[in-house]
PDB file of C-alpha atoms in Angstrom:
ATOM      1  CA  MET A   1       0.694  39.314 -17.377  1.00 51.00           C
ATOM      2  CA  LYS A   2      -0.078  35.661 -18.158  1.00 49.00           C
ATOM      3  CA  SER A   3      -3.527  34.803 -19.378  1.00 51.00           C
ATOM      4  CA  LYS A   4      -5.761  32.264 -17.651  1.00 57.00           C
ATOM      5  CA  LYS A   5      -5.580  30.047 -20.710  1.00 60.00           C
ATOM      6  CA  THR A   6      -1.804  29.812 -20.452  1.00 73.00           C
ATOM      7  CA  TRP A   7      -1.997  28.895 -16.756  1.00 68.00           C
ATOM      8  CA  GLU A   8      -4.661  26.237 -17.420  1.00 72.00           C
ATOM      9  CA  GLU A   9      -2.546  24.846 -20.241  1.00 74.00           C
ATOM     10  CA  ALA A  10       0.473  24.640 -17.973  1.00 69.00           C
ATOM     11  CA  LEU A  11      -1.573  22.940 -15.296  1.00 67.00           C
ATOM     12  CA  ARG A  12      -2.992  20.431 -17.765  1.00 76.00           C
ATOM     13  CA  ASN A  13       0.507  19.602 -19.012  1.00 76.00           C
ATOM     14  CA  PHE A  14       1.982  19.254 -15.505  1.00 74.00           C
ATOM     15  CA  LYS A  15       3.290  15.763 -14.861  1.00 74.00           C
ATOM     16  CA  LEU A  16       4.626  14.724 -11.490  1.00 71.00           C
ATOM     17  CA  LYS A  17       7.417  12.221 -11.929  1.00 79.00           C
ATOM     18  CA  LEU A  18       8.054  10.028  -8.928  1.00 79.00           C
ATOM     19  CA  ASP A  19      10.249   7.016  -8.506  1.00 86.00           C
ATOM     20  CA  SER A  20       7.854   4.138  -7.707  1.00 87.00           C
ATOM     21  CA  GLN A  21      10.179   3.107  -4.863  1.00 89.00           C
ATOM     22  CA  GLU A  22      10.271   6.577  -3.245  1.00 90.00           C
ATOM     23  CA  PRO A  23       8.263   6.636   0.027  1.00 91.00           C
ATOM     24  CA  VAL A  24       6.123   9.774  -0.189  1.00 91.00           C
ATOM     25  CA  PHE A  25       2.604   8.777   0.963  1.00 95.00           C
ATOM     26  CA  VAL A  26       1.714   8.981   4.669  1.00 97.00           C
ATOM     27  CA  ILE A  27      -0.379   6.281   6.316  1.00 97.00           C
ATOM     28  CA  SER A  28      -3.638   8.270   6.471  1.00 96.00           C
ATOM     29  CA  VAL A  29      -3.530   8.925   2.718  1.00 96.00           C
ATOM     30  CA  VAL A  30      -2.618   5.306   1.953  1.00 97.00           C
ATOM     31  CA  SER A  31      -5.468   4.072   4.135  1.00 97.00           C
ATOM     32  CA  GLU A  32      -7.966   6.008   2.037  1.00 96.00           C
ATOM     33  CA  MET A  33      -6.326   5.027  -1.253  1.00 96.00           C
ATOM     34  CA  VAL A  34      -6.415   1.281  -0.615  1.00 96.00           C
ATOM     35  CA  HIS A  35      -9.452   1.119   1.712  1.00 96.00           C
ATOM     36  CA  ILE A  36      -7.503  -0.545   4.521  1.00 97.00           C
ATOM     37  CA  PRO A  37      -7.909   0.852   8.050  1.00 97.00           C
ATOM     38  CA  ILE A  38      -4.866   2.487   9.607  1.00 97.00           C
ATOM     39  CA  TRP A  39      -4.743  -0.092  12.413  1.00 97.00           C
ATOM     40  CA  THR A  40      -4.550  -2.870   9.800  1.00 97.00           C
ATOM     41  CA  LEU A  41      -1.729  -1.076   7.958  1.00 97.00           C
ATOM     42  CA  ARG A  42       0.126  -0.875  11.274  1.00 96.00           C
ATOM     43  CA  LYS A  43      -0.432  -4.608  11.837  1.00 96.00           C
ATOM     44  CA  LEU A  44       0.812  -5.388   8.301  1.00 97.00           C
ATOM     45  CA  ASP A  45       3.939  -3.351   9.123  1.00 96.00           C
ATOM     46  CA  GLU A  46       4.399  -5.090  12.472  1.00 95.00           C
ATOM     47  CA  MET A  47       4.097  -8.535  10.851  1.00 95.00           C
ATOM     48  CA  GLY A  48       6.539  -7.636   8.071  1.00 95.00           C
ATOM     49  CA  VAL A  49       4.019  -7.857   5.223  1.00 96.00           C
ATOM     50  CA  VAL A  50       4.475  -4.313   3.912  1.00 96.00           C
ATOM     51  CA  GLN A  51       6.955  -2.219   5.841  1.00 95.00           C
ATOM     52  CA  PRO A  52       6.933   1.517   5.097  1.00 97.00           C
ATOM     53  CA  LYS A  53       9.929   3.744   5.603  1.00 96.00           C
ATOM     54  CA  ARG A  54       9.906   5.596   8.915  1.00 94.00           C
ATOM     55  CA  LEU A  55      10.510   9.303   9.262  1.00 92.00           C
ATOM     56  CA  GLY A  56      11.517   9.614  12.868  1.00 90.00           C
ATOM     57  CA  LYS A  57       9.735   7.144  15.119  1.00 88.00           C
ATOM     58  CA  ARG A  58       6.138   7.992  14.276  1.00 89.00           C
ATOM     59  CA  ILE A  59       5.618   8.782  10.599  1.00 95.00           C
ATOM     60  CA  ARG A  60       5.220   5.898   8.145  1.00 95.00           C
ATOM     61  CA  CYS A  61       5.722   6.705   4.451  1.00 96.00           C
ATOM     62  CA  TYR A  62       4.760   4.320   1.666  1.00 97.00           C
ATOM     63  CA  SER A  63       5.971   4.161  -1.929  1.00 96.00           C
ATOM     64  CA  GLN A  64       3.820   3.735  -5.012  1.00 94.00           C
ATOM     65  CA  LYS A  65       5.079   0.146  -5.300  1.00 95.00           C
ATOM     66  CA  GLN A  66       3.989  -0.572  -1.723  1.00 96.00           C
ATOM     67  CA  ILE A  67       0.568   0.921  -2.451  1.00 96.00           C
ATOM     68  CA  GLU A  68       0.216  -1.457  -5.399  1.00 95.00           C
ATOM     69  CA  THR A  69       1.091  -4.334  -3.079  1.00 96.00           C
ATOM     70  CA  LEU A  70      -1.446  -3.084  -0.530  1.00 97.00           C
ATOM     71  CA  SER A  71      -4.129  -3.022  -3.228  1.00 95.00           C
ATOM     72  CA  TYR A  72      -3.406  -6.705  -3.803  1.00 96.00           C
ATOM     73  CA  VAL A  73      -3.468  -7.275  -0.026  1.00 96.00           C
ATOM     74  CA  TYR A  74      -6.920  -5.659   0.098  1.00 96.00           C
ATOM     75  CA  TYR A  75      -8.107  -7.977  -2.684  1.00 95.00           C
ATOM     76  CA  LEU A  76      -6.795 -11.027  -0.821  1.00 96.00           C
ATOM     77  CA  MET A  77      -8.398  -9.950   2.463  1.00 95.00           C
ATOM     78  CA  GLU A  78     -11.763  -8.785   1.156  1.00 95.00           C
ATOM     79  CA  GLU A  79     -12.385 -10.957  -1.905  1.00 94.00           C
ATOM     80  CA  ARG A  80     -10.573 -14.142  -0.931  1.00 95.00           C
ATOM     81  CA  GLY A  81     -10.814 -14.046   2.877  1.00 97.00           C
ATOM     82  CA  VAL A  82      -7.093 -14.571   3.423  1.00 96.00           C
ATOM     83  CA  ASN A  83      -5.708 -13.639   6.843  1.00 95.00           C
ATOM     84  CA  ILE A  84      -2.521 -11.610   7.365  1.00 94.00           C
ATOM     85  CA  SER A  85      -0.296 -14.680   7.876  1.00 94.00           C
ATOM     86  CA  GLY A  86      -1.606 -16.174   4.636  1.00 96.00           C
ATOM     87  CA  ILE A  87      -1.083 -12.892   2.803  1.00 96.00           C
ATOM     88  CA  LYS A  88       2.525 -12.786   4.001  1.00 95.00           C
ATOM     89  CA  MET A  89       3.114 -16.293   2.628  1.00 95.00           C
ATOM     90  CA  ILE A  90       1.475 -15.446  -0.714  1.00 95.00           C
ATOM     91  CA  LEU A  91       3.608 -12.333  -1.123  1.00 95.00           C
ATOM     92  CA  GLU A  92       6.785 -14.265  -0.257  1.00 93.00           C
ATOM     93  CA  ILE A  93       5.943 -16.876  -2.917  1.00 93.00           C
ATOM     94  CA  ARG A  94       5.261 -14.159  -5.508  1.00 90.00           C
ATOM     95  CA  GLU A  95       8.714 -12.638  -4.868  1.00 86.00           C
ATOM     96  CA  GLU A  96      10.508 -15.919  -5.683  1.00 83.00           C
TER      97      GLU A  96
END
């Protein structure tokens, strides 16, 4: 029988290794993580700003890299007052 200490140690040492490009986060979780409403995330997808991978027709899954981009998008929208079209242009320039 394993002791509680051993289990707690194992839990403390547990590391989840994900590829930053792997889409694993659903839209509701991403919305809470980056403080962007779901409807805005859908609009960003529709306009080609950040396009998550689709599972079937309904489920959008975002990668860690896309979440980092969305954090920057939030900064641009909230702190700098940039609209979605402007954000798209800024991101395109950054990629060059």
